mmCIF file of C-alpha atoms in Angstrom:
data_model
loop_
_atom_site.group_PDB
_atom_site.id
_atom_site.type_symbol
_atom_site.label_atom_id
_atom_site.label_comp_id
_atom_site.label_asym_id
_atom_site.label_seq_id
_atom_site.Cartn_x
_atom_site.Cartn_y
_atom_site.Cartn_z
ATOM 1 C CA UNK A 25 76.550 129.561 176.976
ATOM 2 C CA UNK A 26 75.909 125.744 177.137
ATOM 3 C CA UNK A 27 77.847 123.114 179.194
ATOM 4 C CA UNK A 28 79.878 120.246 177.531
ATOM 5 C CA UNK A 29 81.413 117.219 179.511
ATOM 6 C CA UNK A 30 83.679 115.458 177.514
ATOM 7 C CA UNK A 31 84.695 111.674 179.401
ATOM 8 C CA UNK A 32 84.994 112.034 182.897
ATOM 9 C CA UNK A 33 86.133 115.081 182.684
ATOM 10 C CA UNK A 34 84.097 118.769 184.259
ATOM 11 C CA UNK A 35 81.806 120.224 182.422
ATOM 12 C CA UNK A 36 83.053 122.890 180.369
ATOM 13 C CA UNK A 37 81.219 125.857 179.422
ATOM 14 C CA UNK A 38 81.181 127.061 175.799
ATOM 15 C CA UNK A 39 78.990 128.897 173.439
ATOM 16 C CA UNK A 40 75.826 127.228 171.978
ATOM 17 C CA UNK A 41 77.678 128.102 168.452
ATOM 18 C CA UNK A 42 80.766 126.466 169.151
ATOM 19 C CA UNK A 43 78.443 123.404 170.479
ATOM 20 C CA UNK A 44 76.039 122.596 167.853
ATOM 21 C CA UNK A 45 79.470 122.948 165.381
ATOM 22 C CA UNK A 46 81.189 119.894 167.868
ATOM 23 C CA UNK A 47 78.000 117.647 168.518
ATOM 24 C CA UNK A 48 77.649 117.519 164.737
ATOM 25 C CA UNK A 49 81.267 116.949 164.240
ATOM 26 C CA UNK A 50 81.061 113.874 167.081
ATOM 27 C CA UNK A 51 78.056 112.324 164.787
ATOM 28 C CA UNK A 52 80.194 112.647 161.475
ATOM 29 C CA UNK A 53 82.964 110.659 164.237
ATOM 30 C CA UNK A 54 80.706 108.307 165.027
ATOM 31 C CA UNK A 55 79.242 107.561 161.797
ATOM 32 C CA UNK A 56 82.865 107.083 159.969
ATOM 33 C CA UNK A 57 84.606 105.379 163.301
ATOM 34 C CA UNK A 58 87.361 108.399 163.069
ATOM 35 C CA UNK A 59 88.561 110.611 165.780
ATOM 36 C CA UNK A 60 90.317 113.899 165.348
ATOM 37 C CA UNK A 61 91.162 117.106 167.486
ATOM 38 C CA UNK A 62 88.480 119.742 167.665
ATOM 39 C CA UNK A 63 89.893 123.329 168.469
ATOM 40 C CA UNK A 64 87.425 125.917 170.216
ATOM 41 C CA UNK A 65 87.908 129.128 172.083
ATOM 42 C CA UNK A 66 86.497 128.932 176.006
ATOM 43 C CA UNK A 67 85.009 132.088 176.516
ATOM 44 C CA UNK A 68 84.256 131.425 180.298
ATOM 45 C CA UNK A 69 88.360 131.313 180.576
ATOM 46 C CA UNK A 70 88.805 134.487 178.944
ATOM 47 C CA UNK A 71 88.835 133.196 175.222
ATOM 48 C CA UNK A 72 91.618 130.460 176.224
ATOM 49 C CA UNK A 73 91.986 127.921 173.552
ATOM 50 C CA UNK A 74 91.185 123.872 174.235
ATOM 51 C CA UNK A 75 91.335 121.243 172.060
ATOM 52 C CA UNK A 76 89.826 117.771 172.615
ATOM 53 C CA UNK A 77 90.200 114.340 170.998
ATOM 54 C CA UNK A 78 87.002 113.554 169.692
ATOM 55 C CA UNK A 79 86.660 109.701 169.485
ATOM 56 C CA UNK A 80 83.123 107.912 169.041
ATOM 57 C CA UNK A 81 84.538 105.581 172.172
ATOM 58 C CA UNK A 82 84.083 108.801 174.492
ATOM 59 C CA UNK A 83 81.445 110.001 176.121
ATOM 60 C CA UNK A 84 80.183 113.166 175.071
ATOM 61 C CA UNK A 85 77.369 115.466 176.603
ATOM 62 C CA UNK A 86 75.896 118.524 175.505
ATOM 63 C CA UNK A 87 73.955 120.955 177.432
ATOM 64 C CA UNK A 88 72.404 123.690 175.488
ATOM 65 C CA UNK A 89 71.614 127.078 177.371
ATOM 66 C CA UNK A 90 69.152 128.288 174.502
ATOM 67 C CA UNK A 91 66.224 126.523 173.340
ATOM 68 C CA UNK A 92 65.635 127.448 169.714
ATOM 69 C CA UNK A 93 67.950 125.396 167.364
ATOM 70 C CA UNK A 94 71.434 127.011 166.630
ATOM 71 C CA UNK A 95 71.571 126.910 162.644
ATOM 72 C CA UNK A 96 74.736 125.581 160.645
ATOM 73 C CA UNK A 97 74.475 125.426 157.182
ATOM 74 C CA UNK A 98 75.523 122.281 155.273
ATOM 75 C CA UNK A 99 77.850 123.947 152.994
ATOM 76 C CA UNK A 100 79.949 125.296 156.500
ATOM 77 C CA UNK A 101 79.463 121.280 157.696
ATOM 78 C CA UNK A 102 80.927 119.691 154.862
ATOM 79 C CA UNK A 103 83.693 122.543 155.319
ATOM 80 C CA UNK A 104 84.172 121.318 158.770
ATOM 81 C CA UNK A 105 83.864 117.710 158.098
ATOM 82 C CA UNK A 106 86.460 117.512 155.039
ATOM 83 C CA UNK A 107 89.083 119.225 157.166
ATOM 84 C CA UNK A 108 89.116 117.184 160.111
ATOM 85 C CA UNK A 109 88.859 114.161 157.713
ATOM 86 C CA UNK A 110 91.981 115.576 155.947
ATOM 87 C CA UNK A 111 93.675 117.658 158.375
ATOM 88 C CA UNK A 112 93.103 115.826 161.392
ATOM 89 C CA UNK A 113 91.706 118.423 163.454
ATOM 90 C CA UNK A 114 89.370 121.005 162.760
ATOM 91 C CA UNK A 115 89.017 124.355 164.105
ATOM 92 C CA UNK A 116 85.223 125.783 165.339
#
């Protein structure tokens, strides 16, 4: 479990998994100037769902709690990437 701090707001904590997923989905924002809604479970909260607007404007940190690389494959990026580019949100 890994710590993310989206804005101003507290740090949230949320699986490494669920993590590398939004920190690649925030690049793919930044690089195309698009924002979209990112849904995620919070398993600290019992599983309890959030969703954040994830602009390239905001500030975004990532803490990871492992240190070996999480791997996501670029097929399940592209996935990820055409549905918030269609959709408007994107589920991880």
């Amino acid at each position: 479990m890994g710590l993310m701090q989206y804005g101003m707001g507290a740090p949230t904590i949320v699986d490494d998994r669920v993590l590398v997923r939004i920190a690649a989905l925030r690049d793919l924002a930044r690089t195309n100037g698009e924002a979209f809604f990112v849904n995620f479970r919070q398993a600290a909260h019992g599983g309890s769902k959030v969703a954040i607007w994830l602009h390239p404007a905001v500030a975004l940190r990532i803490v990871y709690e492992r240190v070996e690389p999480v791997p996501i494959s670029g097929a399940e990026l592209s996935g990820l990437a055409e549905t918030a580019r269609v959709a408007g949100d994107v589920s991880v």
